[in-house]
PDB file of C-alpha atoms in Angstrom:
ATOM      1  CA  MET A   1      85.832  85.202  82.644  1.00 60.00           C
ATOM      2  CA  GLN A   2      85.060  81.670  83.932  1.00 75.00           C
ATOM      3  CA  ARG A   3      81.685  83.175  81.396  1.00 80.00           C
ATOM      4  CA  SER A   4      83.799  84.196  78.070  1.00 87.00           C
ATOM      5  CA  LEU A   5      85.650  80.272  78.175  1.00 91.00           C
ATOM      6  CA  GLU A   6      82.924  78.827  78.858  1.00 93.00           C
ATOM      7  CA  GLN A   7      81.416  80.298  75.805  1.00 94.00           C
ATOM      8  CA  ARG A   8      84.767  79.486  73.570  1.00 94.00           C
ATOM      9  CA  TYR A   9      84.452  76.047  74.507  1.00 95.00           C
ATOM     10  CA  ALA A  10      80.737  76.077  72.711  1.00 95.00           C
ATOM     11  CA  ILE A  11      81.988  78.107  69.804  1.00 96.00           C
ATOM     12  CA  LYS A  12      84.981  75.782  69.258  1.00 95.00           C
ATOM     13  CA  PHE A  13      82.553  72.627  69.198  1.00 95.00           C
ATOM     14  CA  CYS A  14      80.608  74.875  67.109  1.00 95.00           C
ATOM     15  CA  VAL A  15      83.303  75.544  64.683  1.00 96.00           C
ATOM     16  CA  LYS A  16      83.394  71.236  65.357  1.00 95.00           C
ATOM     17  CA  LEU A  17      79.739  70.370  64.012  1.00 96.00           C
ATOM     18  CA  GLY A  18      81.173  72.806  60.863  1.00 96.00           C
ATOM     19  CA  LYS A  19      78.410  76.346  62.749  1.00 96.00           C
ATOM     20  CA  SER A  20      79.229  79.118  60.546  1.00 96.00           C
ATOM     21  CA  ALA A  21      79.921  82.084  62.503  1.00 96.00           C
ATOM     22  CA  THR A  22      76.527  83.569  62.167  1.00 96.00           C
ATOM     23  CA  GLU A  23      74.696  80.649  63.538  1.00 96.00           C
ATOM     24  CA  THR A  24      77.304  80.153  66.482  1.00 96.00           C
ATOM     25  CA  PHE A  25      76.801  84.162  67.585  1.00 96.00           C
ATOM     26  CA  ASP A  26      73.067  82.815  66.883  1.00 96.00           C
ATOM     27  CA  MET A  27      73.163  80.822  69.240  1.00 95.00           C
ATOM     28  CA  ILE A  28      76.017  81.731  71.660  1.00 95.00           C
ATOM     29  CA  LYS A  29      73.493  84.663  72.520  1.00 95.00           C
ATOM     30  CA  GLN A  30      69.944  81.979  72.881  1.00 95.00           C
ATOM     31  CA  ALA A  31      72.656  79.928  75.435  1.00 93.00           C
ATOM     32  CA  TYR A  32      73.943  83.074  77.827  1.00 92.00           C
ATOM     33  CA  PRO A  33      71.567  86.210  76.771  1.00 91.00           C
ATOM     34  CA  ASP A  34      72.770  88.311  78.741  1.00 90.00           C
ATOM     35  CA  VAL A  35      76.301  87.772  79.112  1.00 91.00           C
ATOM     36  CA  ALA A  36      76.947  86.759  75.953  1.00 93.00           C
ATOM     37  CA  LEU A  37      79.939  87.969  73.603  1.00 92.00           C
ATOM     38  CA  ALA A  38      79.595  90.547  71.108  1.00 94.00           C
ATOM     39  CA  ARG A  39      79.654  89.713  68.330  1.00 95.00           C
ATOM     40  CA  SER A  40      82.906  90.021  67.023  1.00 95.00           C
ATOM     41  CA  GLY A  41      84.729  88.324  69.315  1.00 93.00           C
ATOM     42  CA  VAL A  42      82.662  85.513  68.714  1.00 95.00           C
ATOM     43  CA  PHE A  43      83.444  86.023  64.832  1.00 96.00           C
ATOM     44  CA  ARG A  44      86.929  86.706  65.949  1.00 95.00           C
ATOM     45  CA  TRP A  45      86.956  82.637  67.843  1.00 95.00           C
ATOM     46  CA  HIS A  46      85.157  81.262  65.302  1.00 96.00           C
ATOM     47  CA  GLN A  47      87.980  81.781  62.869  1.00 96.00           C
ATOM     48  CA  ALA A  48      91.164  80.768  65.260  1.00 95.00           C
ATOM     49  CA  PHE A  49      89.181  77.997  65.671  1.00 95.00           C
ATOM     50  CA  LEU A  50      88.396  77.475  62.922  1.00 95.00           C
ATOM     51  CA  GLU A  51      91.594  77.563  61.201  1.00 94.00           C
ATOM     52  CA  GLY A  52      93.224  75.424  63.783  1.00 93.00           C
ATOM     53  CA  ARG A  53      93.791  77.064  66.615  1.00 93.00           C
ATOM     54  CA  GLU A  54      92.916  74.473  69.612  1.00 92.00           C
ATOM     55  CA  GLU A  55      94.015  76.215  72.727  1.00 91.00           C
ATOM     56  CA  VAL A  56      90.501  78.232  74.194  1.00 91.00           C
ATOM     57  CA  ALA A  57      92.651  80.709  76.679  1.00 88.00           C
ATOM     58  CA  ASP A  58      94.040  84.317  75.872  1.00 83.00           C
ATOM     59  CA  GLU A  59      97.550  84.057  74.788  1.00 80.00           C
ATOM     60  CA  ASP A  60      99.900  86.210  77.201  1.00 75.00           C
ATOM     61  CA  ARG A  61      99.965  90.017  76.147  1.00 73.00           C
ATOM     62  CA  ALA A  62     103.053  93.017  76.163  1.00 75.00           C
ATOM     63  CA  GLY A  63     103.236  95.188  78.067  1.00 69.00           C
ATOM     64  CA  ARG A  64     104.356  95.737  81.794  1.00 60.00           C
ATOM     65  CA  PRO A  65     103.805  91.935  83.690  1.00 59.00           C
ATOM     66  CA  SER A  66     100.741  92.356  86.545  1.00 56.00           C
ATOM     67  CA  THR A  67     103.179  90.919  88.769  1.00 54.00           C
ATOM     68  CA  SER A  68     105.731  93.953  89.165  1.00 58.00           C
ATOM     69  CA  THR A  69     103.631  95.363  92.482  1.00 64.00           C
ATOM     70  CA  ASN A  70     102.695  92.366  93.913  1.00 71.00           C
ATOM     71  CA  THR A  71     102.983  92.085  97.457  1.00 77.00           C
ATOM     72  CA  ASP A  72     106.432  90.105  98.375  1.00 79.00           C
ATOM     73  CA  ASN A  73     108.405  93.473  96.190  1.00 77.00           C
ATOM     74  CA  VAL A  74     106.561  95.455  98.424  1.00 79.00           C
ATOM     75  CA  THR A  75     107.627  93.900 101.538  1.00 82.00           C
ATOM     76  CA  ARG A  76     110.824  93.835 100.039  1.00 82.00           C
ATOM     77  CA  VAL A  77     110.297  97.819  98.807  1.00 81.00           C
ATOM     78  CA  HIS A  78     109.142  98.844 102.339  1.00 81.00           C
ATOM     79  CA  LYS A  79     111.986  96.466 103.981  1.00 86.00           C
ATOM     80  CA  ILE A  80     114.220  98.126 102.924  1.00 84.00           C
ATOM     81  CA  LEU A  81     112.650 102.398 103.664  1.00 81.00           C
ATOM     82  CA  ASN A  82     112.538 100.442 107.146  1.00 84.00           C
ATOM     83  CA  SER A  83     116.035  99.689 107.308  1.00 85.00           C
ATOM     84  CA  ASP A  84     117.287 103.452 105.465  1.00 82.00           C
ATOM     85  CA  ARG A  85     114.642 106.505 104.975  1.00 79.00           C
ATOM     86  CA  ARG A  86     117.856 108.005 103.166  1.00 83.00           C
ATOM     87  CA  LEU A  87     118.165 105.990 100.124  1.00 81.00           C
ATOM     88  CA  SER A  88     116.879 107.662  97.330  1.00 81.00           C
ATOM     89  CA  ILE A  89     114.165 105.496  94.604  1.00 79.00           C
ATOM     90  CA  ARG A  90     116.951 105.115  91.728  1.00 81.00           C
ATOM     91  CA  LEU A  91     119.256 103.284  94.313  1.00 84.00           C
ATOM     92  CA  ILE A  92     115.876 101.220  95.546  1.00 81.00           C
ATOM     93  CA  ALA A  93     115.340 100.764  92.054  1.00 80.00           C
ATOM     94  CA  GLN A  94     118.458  99.602  91.555  1.00 82.00           C
ATOM     95  CA  MET A  95     119.174  96.933  94.242  1.00 83.00           C
ATOM     96  CA  LEU A  96     115.639  95.311  93.688  1.00 80.00           C
ATOM     97  CA  ASN A  97     116.524  95.236  90.254  1.00 79.00           C
ATOM     98  CA  PHE A  98     113.629  97.409  89.142  1.00 74.00           C
ATOM     99  CA  VAL A  99     113.556  98.319  86.177  1.00 70.00           C
ATOM    100  CA  HIS A 100     111.311 100.959  86.605  1.00 67.00           C
ATOM    101  CA  THR A 101     110.730 104.264  89.731  1.00 67.00           C
ATOM    102  CA  SER A 102     107.683 104.524  89.940  1.00 67.00           C
ATOM    103  CA  HIS A 103     106.771 100.778  91.235  1.00 57.00           C
ATOM    104  CA  ILE A 104     109.031 102.340  94.299  1.00 63.00           C
ATOM    105  CA  VAL A 105     106.384 105.862  94.439  1.00 63.00           C
ATOM    106  CA  GLY A 106     103.430 104.405  94.234  1.00 60.00           C
ATOM    107  CA  VAL A 107     104.620 102.319  96.809  1.00 59.00           C
ATOM    108  CA  CYS A 108     105.862 105.263  98.959  1.00 58.00           C
ATOM    109  CA  ARG A 109     102.163 107.166  98.928  1.00 55.00           C
ATOM    110  CA  SER A 110     101.380 104.141  99.875  1.00 53.00           C
ATOM    111  CA  ARG A 111     102.763 104.514 103.927  1.00 52.00           C
ATOM    112  CA  ARG A 112     101.110 107.693 103.719  1.00 49.00           C
ATOM    113  CA  SER A 113     103.663 110.323 105.256  1.00 47.00           C
ATOM    114  CA  SER A 114     104.485 113.584 104.637  1.00 36.00           C
ATOM    115  CA  SER A 115     107.507 112.701 102.331  1.00 43.00           C
ATOM    116  CA  THR A 116     105.664 110.033  99.965  1.00 40.00           C
ATOM    117  CA  VAL A 117     103.559 112.891  98.897  1.00 36.00           C
ATOM    118  CA  PHE A 118     106.365 115.440  98.337  1.00 39.00           C
ATOM    119  CA  ILE A 119     107.718 111.907  96.274  1.00 45.00           C
ATOM    120  CA  GLY A 120     104.738 111.638  94.334  1.00 45.00           C
ATOM    121  CA  ASP A 121     104.467 115.051  93.936  1.00 46.00           C
ATOM    122  CA  LEU A 122     107.699 116.021  93.036  1.00 44.00           C
ATOM    123  CA  PHE A 123     108.358 113.142  90.322  1.00 50.00           C
ATOM    124  CA  PRO A 124     106.905 113.525  87.491  1.00 52.00           C
ATOM    125  CA  ALA A 125     109.134 117.101  87.425  1.00 48.00           C
ATOM    126  CA  LEU A 126     112.008 114.620  88.293  1.00 48.00           C
ATOM    127  CA  GLN A 127     111.674 113.029  85.147  1.00 51.00           C
ATOM    128  CA  LYS A 128     111.425 116.176  83.525  1.00 53.00           C
ATOM    129  CA  GLY A 129     114.248 117.387  84.033  1.00 53.00           C
ATOM    130  CA  LEU A 130     113.347 120.398  86.052  1.00 50.00           C
ATOM    131  CA  VAL A 131     114.559 119.359  89.157  1.00 46.00           C
ATOM    132  CA  PRO A 132     117.948 118.009  90.588  1.00 50.00           C
ATOM    133  CA  PRO A 133     117.594 114.768  92.510  1.00 49.00           C
ATOM    134  CA  LYS A 134     119.474 115.101  94.779  1.00 50.00           C
ATOM    135  CA  HIS A 135     116.452 116.790  96.353  1.00 46.00           C
ATOM    136  CA  THR A 136     114.260 114.352  96.332  1.00 45.00           C
ATOM    137  CA  THR A 137     116.821 111.533  98.810  1.00 45.00           C
ATOM    138  CA  SER A 138     114.358 109.998 100.938  1.00 48.00           C
ATOM    139  CA  CYS A 139     111.125 108.108 100.645  1.00 49.00           C
TER     140      CYS A 139
END
């Protein structure tokens, strides 16, 4: 990550000097022979800086946030599981305001008990409606 940021700053500098994308790519290859950005990456960043972009950091991406399985959430799930092992996955998800129950299944699997393997194996079938939810009441 650090090397790519350095290279982006170098690309931005080359754009300010009026260098072409090809010249910039050649300089990047010469300065960073083993870890140089790909040609398409250099050209993409060159174009972005040419169009007026100032920020060298990546923009936020769509999708599940990386914080969904952080240590705080794992601790909260473990605390609820330790208080009552008979709670369903859906109920735990509602209690913790989780959008997807698969986060809880992952936490349950990390506990390595026999019931967690049962729920982990049963979860895909549960999603497809093949198994009634009452059979998966514990984690």
